[in-house]
mmCIF file of C-alpha atoms in Angstrom:
data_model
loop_
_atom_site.group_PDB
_atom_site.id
_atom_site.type_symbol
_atom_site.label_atom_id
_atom_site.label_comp_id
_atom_site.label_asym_id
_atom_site.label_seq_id
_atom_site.Cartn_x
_atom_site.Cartn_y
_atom_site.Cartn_z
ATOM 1 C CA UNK A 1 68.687 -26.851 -46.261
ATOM 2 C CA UNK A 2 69.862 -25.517 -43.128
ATOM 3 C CA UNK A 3 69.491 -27.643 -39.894
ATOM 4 C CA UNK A 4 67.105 -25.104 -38.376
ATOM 5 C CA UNK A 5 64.558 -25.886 -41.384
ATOM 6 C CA UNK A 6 64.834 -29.807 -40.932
ATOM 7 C CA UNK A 7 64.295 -30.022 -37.862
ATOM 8 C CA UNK A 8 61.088 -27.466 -37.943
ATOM 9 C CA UNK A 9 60.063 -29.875 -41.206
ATOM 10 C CA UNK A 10 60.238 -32.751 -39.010
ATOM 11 C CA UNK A 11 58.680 -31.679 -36.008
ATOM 12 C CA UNK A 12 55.642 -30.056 -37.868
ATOM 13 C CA UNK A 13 55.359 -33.256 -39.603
ATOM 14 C CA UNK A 14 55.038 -35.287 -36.316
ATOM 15 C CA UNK A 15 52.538 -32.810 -34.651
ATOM 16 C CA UNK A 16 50.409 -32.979 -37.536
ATOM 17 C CA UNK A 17 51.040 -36.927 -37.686
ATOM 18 C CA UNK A 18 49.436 -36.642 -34.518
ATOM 19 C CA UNK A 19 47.043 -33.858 -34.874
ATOM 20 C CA UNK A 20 48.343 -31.818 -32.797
ATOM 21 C CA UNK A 21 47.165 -29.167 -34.592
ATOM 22 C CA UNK A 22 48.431 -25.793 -32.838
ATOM 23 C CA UNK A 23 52.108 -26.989 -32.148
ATOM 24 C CA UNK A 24 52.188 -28.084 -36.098
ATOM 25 C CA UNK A 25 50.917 -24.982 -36.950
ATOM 26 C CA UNK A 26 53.669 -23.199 -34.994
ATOM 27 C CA UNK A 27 55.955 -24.988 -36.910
ATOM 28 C CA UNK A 28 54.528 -24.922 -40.072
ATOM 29 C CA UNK A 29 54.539 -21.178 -40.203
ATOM 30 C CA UNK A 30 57.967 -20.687 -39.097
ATOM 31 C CA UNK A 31 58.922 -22.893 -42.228
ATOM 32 C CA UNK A 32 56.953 -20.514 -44.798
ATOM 33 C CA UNK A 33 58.664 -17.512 -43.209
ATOM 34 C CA UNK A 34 61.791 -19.056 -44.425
ATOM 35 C CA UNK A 35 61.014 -20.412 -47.818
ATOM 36 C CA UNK A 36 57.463 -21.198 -49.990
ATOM 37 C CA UNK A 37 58.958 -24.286 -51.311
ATOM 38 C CA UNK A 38 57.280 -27.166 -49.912
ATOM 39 C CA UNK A 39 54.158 -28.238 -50.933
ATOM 40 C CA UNK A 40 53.145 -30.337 -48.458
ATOM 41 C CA UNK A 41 53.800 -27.334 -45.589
ATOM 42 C CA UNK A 42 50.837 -25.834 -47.343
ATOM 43 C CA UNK A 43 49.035 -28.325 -47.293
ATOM 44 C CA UNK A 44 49.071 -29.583 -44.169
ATOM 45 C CA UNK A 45 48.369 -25.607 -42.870
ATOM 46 C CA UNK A 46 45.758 -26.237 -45.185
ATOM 47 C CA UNK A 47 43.910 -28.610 -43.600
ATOM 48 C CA UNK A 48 44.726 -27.430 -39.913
ATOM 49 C CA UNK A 49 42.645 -24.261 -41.414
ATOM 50 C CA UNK A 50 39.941 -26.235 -42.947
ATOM 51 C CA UNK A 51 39.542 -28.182 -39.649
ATOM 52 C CA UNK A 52 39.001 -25.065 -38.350
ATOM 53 C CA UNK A 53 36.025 -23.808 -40.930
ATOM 54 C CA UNK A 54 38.684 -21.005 -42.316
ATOM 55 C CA UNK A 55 37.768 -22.171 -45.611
ATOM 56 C CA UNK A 56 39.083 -19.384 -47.394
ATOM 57 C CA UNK A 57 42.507 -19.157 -46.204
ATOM 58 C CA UNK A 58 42.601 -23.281 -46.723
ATOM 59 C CA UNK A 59 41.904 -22.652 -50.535
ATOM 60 C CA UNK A 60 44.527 -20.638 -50.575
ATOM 61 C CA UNK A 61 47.083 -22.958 -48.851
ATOM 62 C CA UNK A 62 45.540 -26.189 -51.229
ATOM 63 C CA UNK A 63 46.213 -23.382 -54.146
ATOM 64 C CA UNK A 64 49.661 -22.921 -53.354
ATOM 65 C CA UNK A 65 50.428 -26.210 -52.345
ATOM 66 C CA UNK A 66 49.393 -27.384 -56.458
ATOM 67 C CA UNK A 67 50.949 -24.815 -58.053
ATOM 68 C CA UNK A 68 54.064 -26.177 -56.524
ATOM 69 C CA UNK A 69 53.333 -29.693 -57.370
ATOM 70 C CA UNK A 70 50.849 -29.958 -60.062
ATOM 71 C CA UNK A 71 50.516 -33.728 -59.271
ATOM 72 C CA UNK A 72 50.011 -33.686 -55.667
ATOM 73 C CA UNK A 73 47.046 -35.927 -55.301
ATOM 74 C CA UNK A 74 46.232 -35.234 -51.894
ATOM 75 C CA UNK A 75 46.624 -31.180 -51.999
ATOM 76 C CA UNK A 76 44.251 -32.148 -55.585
ATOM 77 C CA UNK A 77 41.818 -33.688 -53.102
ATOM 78 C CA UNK A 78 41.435 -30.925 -50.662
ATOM 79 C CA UNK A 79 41.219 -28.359 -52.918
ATOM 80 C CA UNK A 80 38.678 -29.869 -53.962
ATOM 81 C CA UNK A 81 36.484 -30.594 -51.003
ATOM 82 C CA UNK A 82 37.241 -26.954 -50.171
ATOM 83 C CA UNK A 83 35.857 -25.303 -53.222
ATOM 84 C CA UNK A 84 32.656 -27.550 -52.781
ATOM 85 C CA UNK A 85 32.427 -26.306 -48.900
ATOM 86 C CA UNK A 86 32.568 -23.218 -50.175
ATOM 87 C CA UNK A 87 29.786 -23.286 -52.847
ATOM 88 C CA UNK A 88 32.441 -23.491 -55.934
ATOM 89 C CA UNK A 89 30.967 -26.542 -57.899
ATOM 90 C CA UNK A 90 32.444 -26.122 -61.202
ATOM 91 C CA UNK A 91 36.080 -25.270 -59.602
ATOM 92 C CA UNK A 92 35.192 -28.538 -57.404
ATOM 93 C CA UNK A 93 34.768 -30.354 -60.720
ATOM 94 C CA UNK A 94 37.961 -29.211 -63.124
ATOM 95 C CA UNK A 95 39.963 -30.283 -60.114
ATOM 96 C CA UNK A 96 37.776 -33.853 -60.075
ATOM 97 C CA UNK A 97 38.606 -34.016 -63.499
ATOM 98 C CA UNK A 98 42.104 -33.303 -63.626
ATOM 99 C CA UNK A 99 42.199 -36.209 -61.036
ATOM 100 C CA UNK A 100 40.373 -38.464 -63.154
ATOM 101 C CA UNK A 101 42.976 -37.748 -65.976
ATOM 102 C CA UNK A 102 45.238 -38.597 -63.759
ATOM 103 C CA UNK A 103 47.557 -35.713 -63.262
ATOM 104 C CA UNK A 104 47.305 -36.332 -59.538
ATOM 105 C CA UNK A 105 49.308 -39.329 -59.462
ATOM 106 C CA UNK A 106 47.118 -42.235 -57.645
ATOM 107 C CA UNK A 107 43.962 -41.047 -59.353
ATOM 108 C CA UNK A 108 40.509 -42.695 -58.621
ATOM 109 C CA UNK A 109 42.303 -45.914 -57.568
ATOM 110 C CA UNK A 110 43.137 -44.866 -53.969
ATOM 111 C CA UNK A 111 41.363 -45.175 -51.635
ATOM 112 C CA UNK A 112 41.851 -42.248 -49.824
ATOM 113 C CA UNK A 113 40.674 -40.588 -53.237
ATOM 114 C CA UNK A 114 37.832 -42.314 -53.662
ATOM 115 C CA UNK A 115 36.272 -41.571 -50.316
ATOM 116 C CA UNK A 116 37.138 -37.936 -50.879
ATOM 117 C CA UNK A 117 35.682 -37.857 -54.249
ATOM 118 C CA UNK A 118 32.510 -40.228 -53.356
ATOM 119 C CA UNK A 119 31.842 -36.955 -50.478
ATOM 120 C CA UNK A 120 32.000 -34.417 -52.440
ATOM 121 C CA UNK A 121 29.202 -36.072 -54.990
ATOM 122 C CA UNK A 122 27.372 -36.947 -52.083
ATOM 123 C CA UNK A 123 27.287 -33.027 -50.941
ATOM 124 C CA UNK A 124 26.528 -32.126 -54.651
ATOM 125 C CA UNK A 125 23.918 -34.457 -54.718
ATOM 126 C CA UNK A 126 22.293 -33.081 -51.194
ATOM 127 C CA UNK A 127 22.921 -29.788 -52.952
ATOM 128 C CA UNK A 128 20.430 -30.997 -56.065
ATOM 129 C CA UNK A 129 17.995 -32.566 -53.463
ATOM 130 C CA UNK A 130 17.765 -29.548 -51.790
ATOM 131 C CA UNK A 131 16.991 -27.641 -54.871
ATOM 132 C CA UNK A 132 14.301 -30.042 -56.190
ATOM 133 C CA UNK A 133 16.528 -32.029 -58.623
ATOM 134 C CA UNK A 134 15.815 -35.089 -57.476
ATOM 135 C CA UNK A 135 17.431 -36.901 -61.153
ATOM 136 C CA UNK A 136 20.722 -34.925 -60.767
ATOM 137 C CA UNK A 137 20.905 -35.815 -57.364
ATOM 138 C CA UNK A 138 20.282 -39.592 -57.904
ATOM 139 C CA UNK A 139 23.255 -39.231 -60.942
ATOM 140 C CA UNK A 140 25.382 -37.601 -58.602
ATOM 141 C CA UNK A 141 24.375 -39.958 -55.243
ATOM 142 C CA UNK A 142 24.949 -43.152 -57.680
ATOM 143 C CA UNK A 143 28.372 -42.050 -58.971
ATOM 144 C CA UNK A 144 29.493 -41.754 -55.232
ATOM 145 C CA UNK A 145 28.172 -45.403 -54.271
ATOM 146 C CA UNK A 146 30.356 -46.251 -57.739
ATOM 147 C CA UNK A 147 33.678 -44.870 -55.719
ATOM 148 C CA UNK A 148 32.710 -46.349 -52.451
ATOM 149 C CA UNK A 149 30.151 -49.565 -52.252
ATOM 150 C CA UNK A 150 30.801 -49.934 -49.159
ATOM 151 C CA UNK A 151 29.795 -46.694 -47.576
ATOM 152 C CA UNK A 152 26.135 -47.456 -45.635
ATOM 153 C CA UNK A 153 24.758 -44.061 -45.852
ATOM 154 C CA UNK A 154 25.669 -43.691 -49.376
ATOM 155 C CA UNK A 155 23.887 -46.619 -50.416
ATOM 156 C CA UNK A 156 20.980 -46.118 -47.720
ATOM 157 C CA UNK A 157 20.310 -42.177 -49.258
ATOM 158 C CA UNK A 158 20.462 -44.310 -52.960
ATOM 159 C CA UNK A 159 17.899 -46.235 -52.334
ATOM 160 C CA UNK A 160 15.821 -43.728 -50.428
ATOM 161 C CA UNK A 161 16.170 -41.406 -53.517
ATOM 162 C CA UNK A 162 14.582 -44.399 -55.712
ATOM 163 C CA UNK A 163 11.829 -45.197 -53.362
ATOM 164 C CA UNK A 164 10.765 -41.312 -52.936
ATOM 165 C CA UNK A 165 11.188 -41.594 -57.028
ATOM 166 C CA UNK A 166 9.152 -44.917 -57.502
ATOM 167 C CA UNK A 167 11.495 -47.026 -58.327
ATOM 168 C CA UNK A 168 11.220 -49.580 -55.477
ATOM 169 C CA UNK A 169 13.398 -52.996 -57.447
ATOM 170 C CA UNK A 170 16.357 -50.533 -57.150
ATOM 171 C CA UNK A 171 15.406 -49.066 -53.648
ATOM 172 C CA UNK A 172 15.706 -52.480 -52.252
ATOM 173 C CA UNK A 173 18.581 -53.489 -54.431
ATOM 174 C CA UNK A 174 20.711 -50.613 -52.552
ATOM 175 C CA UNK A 175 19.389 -51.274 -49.345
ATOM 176 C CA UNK A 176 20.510 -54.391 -49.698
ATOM 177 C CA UNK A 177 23.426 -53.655 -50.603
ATOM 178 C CA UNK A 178 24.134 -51.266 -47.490
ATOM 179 C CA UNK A 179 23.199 -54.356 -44.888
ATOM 180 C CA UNK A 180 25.102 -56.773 -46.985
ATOM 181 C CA UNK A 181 28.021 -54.199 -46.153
ATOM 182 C CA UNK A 182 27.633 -54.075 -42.852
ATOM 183 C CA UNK A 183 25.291 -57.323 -42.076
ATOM 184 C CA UNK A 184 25.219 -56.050 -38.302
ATOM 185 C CA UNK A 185 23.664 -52.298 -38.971
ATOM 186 C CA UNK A 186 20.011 -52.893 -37.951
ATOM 187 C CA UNK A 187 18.455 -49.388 -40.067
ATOM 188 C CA UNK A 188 19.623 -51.172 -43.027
ATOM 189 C CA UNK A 189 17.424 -54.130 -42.068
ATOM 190 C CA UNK A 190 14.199 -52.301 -41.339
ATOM 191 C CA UNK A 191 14.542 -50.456 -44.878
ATOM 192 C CA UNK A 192 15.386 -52.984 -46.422
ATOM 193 C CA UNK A 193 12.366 -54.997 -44.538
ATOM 194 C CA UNK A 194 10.096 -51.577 -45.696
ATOM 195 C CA UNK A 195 10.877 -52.379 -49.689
ATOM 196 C CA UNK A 196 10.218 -56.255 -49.661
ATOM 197 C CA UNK A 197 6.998 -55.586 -48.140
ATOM 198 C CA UNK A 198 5.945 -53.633 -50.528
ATOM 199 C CA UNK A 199 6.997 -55.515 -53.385
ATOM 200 C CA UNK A 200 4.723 -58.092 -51.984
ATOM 201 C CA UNK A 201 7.475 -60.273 -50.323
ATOM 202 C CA UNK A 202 6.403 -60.424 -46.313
ATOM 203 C CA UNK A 203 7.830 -63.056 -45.297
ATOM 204 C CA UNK A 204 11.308 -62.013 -46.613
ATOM 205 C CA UNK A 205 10.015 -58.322 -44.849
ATOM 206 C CA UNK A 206 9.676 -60.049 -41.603
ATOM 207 C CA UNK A 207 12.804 -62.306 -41.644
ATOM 208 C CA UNK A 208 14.753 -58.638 -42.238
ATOM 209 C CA UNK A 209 12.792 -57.269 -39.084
ATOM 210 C CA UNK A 210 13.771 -59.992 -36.624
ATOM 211 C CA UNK A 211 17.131 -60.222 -37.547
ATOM 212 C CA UNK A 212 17.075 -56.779 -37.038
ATOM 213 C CA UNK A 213 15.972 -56.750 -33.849
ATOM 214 C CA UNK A 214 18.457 -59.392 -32.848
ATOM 215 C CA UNK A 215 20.988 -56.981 -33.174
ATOM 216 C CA UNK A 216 19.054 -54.484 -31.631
ATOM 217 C CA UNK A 217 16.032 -56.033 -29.262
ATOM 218 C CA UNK A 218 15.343 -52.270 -28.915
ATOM 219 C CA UNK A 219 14.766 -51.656 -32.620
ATOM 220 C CA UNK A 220 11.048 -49.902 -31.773
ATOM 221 C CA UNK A 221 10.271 -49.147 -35.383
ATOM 222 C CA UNK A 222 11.180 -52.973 -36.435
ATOM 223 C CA UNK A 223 8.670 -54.064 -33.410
ATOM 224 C CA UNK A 224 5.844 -51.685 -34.487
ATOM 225 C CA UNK A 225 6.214 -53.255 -38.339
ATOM 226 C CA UNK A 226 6.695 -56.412 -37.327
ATOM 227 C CA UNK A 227 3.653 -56.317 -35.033
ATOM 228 C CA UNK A 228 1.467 -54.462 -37.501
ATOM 229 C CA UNK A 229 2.038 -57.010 -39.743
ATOM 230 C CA UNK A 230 1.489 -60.306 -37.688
ATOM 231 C CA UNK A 231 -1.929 -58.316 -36.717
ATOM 232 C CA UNK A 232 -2.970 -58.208 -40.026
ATOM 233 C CA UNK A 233 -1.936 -61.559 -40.925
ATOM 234 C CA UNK A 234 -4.050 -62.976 -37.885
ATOM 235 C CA UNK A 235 -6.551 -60.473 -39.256
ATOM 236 C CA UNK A 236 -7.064 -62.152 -42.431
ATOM 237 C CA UNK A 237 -6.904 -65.360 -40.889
ATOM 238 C CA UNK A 238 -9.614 -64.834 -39.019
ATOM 239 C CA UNK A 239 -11.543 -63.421 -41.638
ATOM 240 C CA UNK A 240 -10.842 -66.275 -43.624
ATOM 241 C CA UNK A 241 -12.456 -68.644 -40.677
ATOM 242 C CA UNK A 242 -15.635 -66.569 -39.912
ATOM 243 C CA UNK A 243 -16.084 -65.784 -43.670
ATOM 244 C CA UNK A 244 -16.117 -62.173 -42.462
ATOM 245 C CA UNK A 245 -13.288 -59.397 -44.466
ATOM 246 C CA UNK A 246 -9.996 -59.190 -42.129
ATOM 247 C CA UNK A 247 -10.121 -55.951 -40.650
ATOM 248 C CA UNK A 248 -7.425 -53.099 -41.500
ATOM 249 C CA UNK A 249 -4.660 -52.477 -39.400
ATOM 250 C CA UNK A 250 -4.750 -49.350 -37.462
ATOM 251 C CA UNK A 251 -5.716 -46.761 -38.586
ATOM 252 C CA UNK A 252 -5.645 -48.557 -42.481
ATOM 253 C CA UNK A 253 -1.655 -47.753 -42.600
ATOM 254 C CA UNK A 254 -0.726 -50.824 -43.814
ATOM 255 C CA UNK A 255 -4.116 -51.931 -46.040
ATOM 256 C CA UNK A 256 -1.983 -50.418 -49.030
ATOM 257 C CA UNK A 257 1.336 -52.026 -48.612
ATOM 258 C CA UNK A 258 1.269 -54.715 -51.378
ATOM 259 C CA UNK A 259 1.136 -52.008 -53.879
ATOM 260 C CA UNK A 260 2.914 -48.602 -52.623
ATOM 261 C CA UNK A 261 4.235 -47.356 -49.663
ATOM 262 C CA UNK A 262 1.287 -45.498 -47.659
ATOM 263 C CA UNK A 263 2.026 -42.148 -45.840
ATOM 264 C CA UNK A 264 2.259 -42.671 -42.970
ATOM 265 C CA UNK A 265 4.361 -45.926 -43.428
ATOM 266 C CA UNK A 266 6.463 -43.858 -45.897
ATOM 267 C CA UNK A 267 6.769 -41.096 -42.774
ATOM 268 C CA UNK A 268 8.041 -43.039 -40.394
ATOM 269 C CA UNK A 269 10.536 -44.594 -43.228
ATOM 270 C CA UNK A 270 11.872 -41.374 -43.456
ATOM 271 C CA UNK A 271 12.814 -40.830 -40.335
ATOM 272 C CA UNK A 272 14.220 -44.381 -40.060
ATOM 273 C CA UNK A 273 16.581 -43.261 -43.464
ATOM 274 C CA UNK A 274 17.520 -39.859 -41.613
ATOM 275 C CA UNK A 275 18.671 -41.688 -38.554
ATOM 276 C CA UNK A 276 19.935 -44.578 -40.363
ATOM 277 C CA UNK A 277 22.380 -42.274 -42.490
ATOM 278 C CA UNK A 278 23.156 -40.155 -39.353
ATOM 279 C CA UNK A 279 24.368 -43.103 -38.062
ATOM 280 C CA UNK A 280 26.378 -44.487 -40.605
ATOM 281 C CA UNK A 281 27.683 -40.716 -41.436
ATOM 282 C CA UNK A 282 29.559 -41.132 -38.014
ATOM 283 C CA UNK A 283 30.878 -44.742 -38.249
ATOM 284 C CA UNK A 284 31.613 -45.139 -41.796
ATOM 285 C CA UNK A 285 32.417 -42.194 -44.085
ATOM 286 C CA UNK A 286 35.839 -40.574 -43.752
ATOM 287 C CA UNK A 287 35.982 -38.045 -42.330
ATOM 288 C CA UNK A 288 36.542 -34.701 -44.132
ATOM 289 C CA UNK A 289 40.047 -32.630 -43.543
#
């Protein structure tokens, strides 16, 4: 190697280190011009393209950058995520598999691999959702939470999937799960709050609410529960004094709650999921390249 080529090698390397996207690419492609040899030139330009949204020409950089080392776990990776972006599922899978097998060297066990892997189910279970499978996209959603426990959103969207689905013991189970990750992420508190109330457990609800809104006093949809709730406790109690029946919350949202989730309850829960794994998107799943 010619001192020209190391010292383009090393200076790409330390742009991209940095992200410093356009003077690695610079360098990158001077090193291609001169030989195809290195796999990781490709795919570094690979993700500087896929940053980018050129998903196409990153294929073919992750593409190259395997053929030249067939167990280049990271290159494996990227490919990957690329041929999901692009709307390739099966391609996404063989290269998940191959990775499983473990002809990409650290396999499932790194963590870098893991959060790739537990994205790309996560997409291919939106991808289900989207198209009305709601049981391939609760497969797909609970293999991802398998890879990464510890991802909020992933176990938030679980347990959403189960409530929408009926299954409220394993709604609550990942909720829980998702505040006992991150015991200071308030949405994970008010869902979680949601479920034990309507498994007929409200004072366990309203201990969730209030230590929700200690970590966020402005928490408005852990207020309105935990008011609506203390109203129609006082309700009943004085009911239960004048011999009269307690009257209904407002509008009768809540008259239901020991059994199902009512609408407009299961509305406003919604919402609270969307935002929650918004959230939780931004502070806690990797990002992709």
């Amino acid at each position: 190697m010619d001192d020209r080529l190391k010292q383009l090698l090393v200076l790409g390397r330390e742009h991209y280190e940095r992200r410093e996207y356009d003077l690695a690419e610079h360098a990158l492609r001077q090193i291609i011009e001169k030989t195809d040899r290195f796999a990781d030139v490709y795919n570094m330009l690979g993700v500087i393209l896929h940053e980018r949204g050129d998903f196409l020409a990153a294929e073919a950089h992750f593409e190259r950058a395997v053929q030249l080392n067939e167990h280049y776990t990271e290159a494996l990776l990227n490919l990957a995520v690329t041929y999901n972006d692009l709307g390739k599922y099966e391609a996404a899978r063989h290269v998940y598999s191959r990775i499983r097998r473990g002809e990409g060297g650290g396999g499932v066990l790194d963590p870098f691999a893991r959060g790739k892997i537990a994205n790309m189910h996560a997409d291919l279970a939106q991808a289900y959702a989207d198209a009305g499978c709601a049981q391939e996209a609760i497969a797909e959603l609970t293999r991802a939470v398998a890879l990464c426990p510890t991802f909020v959103d992933l176990q938030l969207r679980l347990g959403t999937m189960y409530r929408d689905a009926g299954n409220l013991a394993l709604a609550r189970e990942h909720y829980a799960a998702a505040r006992d990750a991150n015991p200071k992420y308030a949405p994970a508190r008010v869902l979680l709050g949601v479920a034990l109330l309507s498994l007929g457990e409200p004072d366990q609800a309203s201990a969730e609410w209030r230590e929700a809104l200690a970590i966020d006093p402005d928490n408005r949809t852990a207020k309105m529960y935990l008011r609506t709730l203390e109203t129609r406790r006082s309700g009943r109690a004085g009911g239960a004094v004048s011999g009269e029946p307690a009257p209904a919350a407002a509008g009768g949202t809540w008259d239901a709650l020991d059994e199902a989730t009512p609408t407009t309850v299961s509305d406003i829960l919604s919402k609270t999921t969307a935002d929650a794994a918004g959230e939780a998107d931004r502070a806690a799943r990797e990002s992709k390249p």
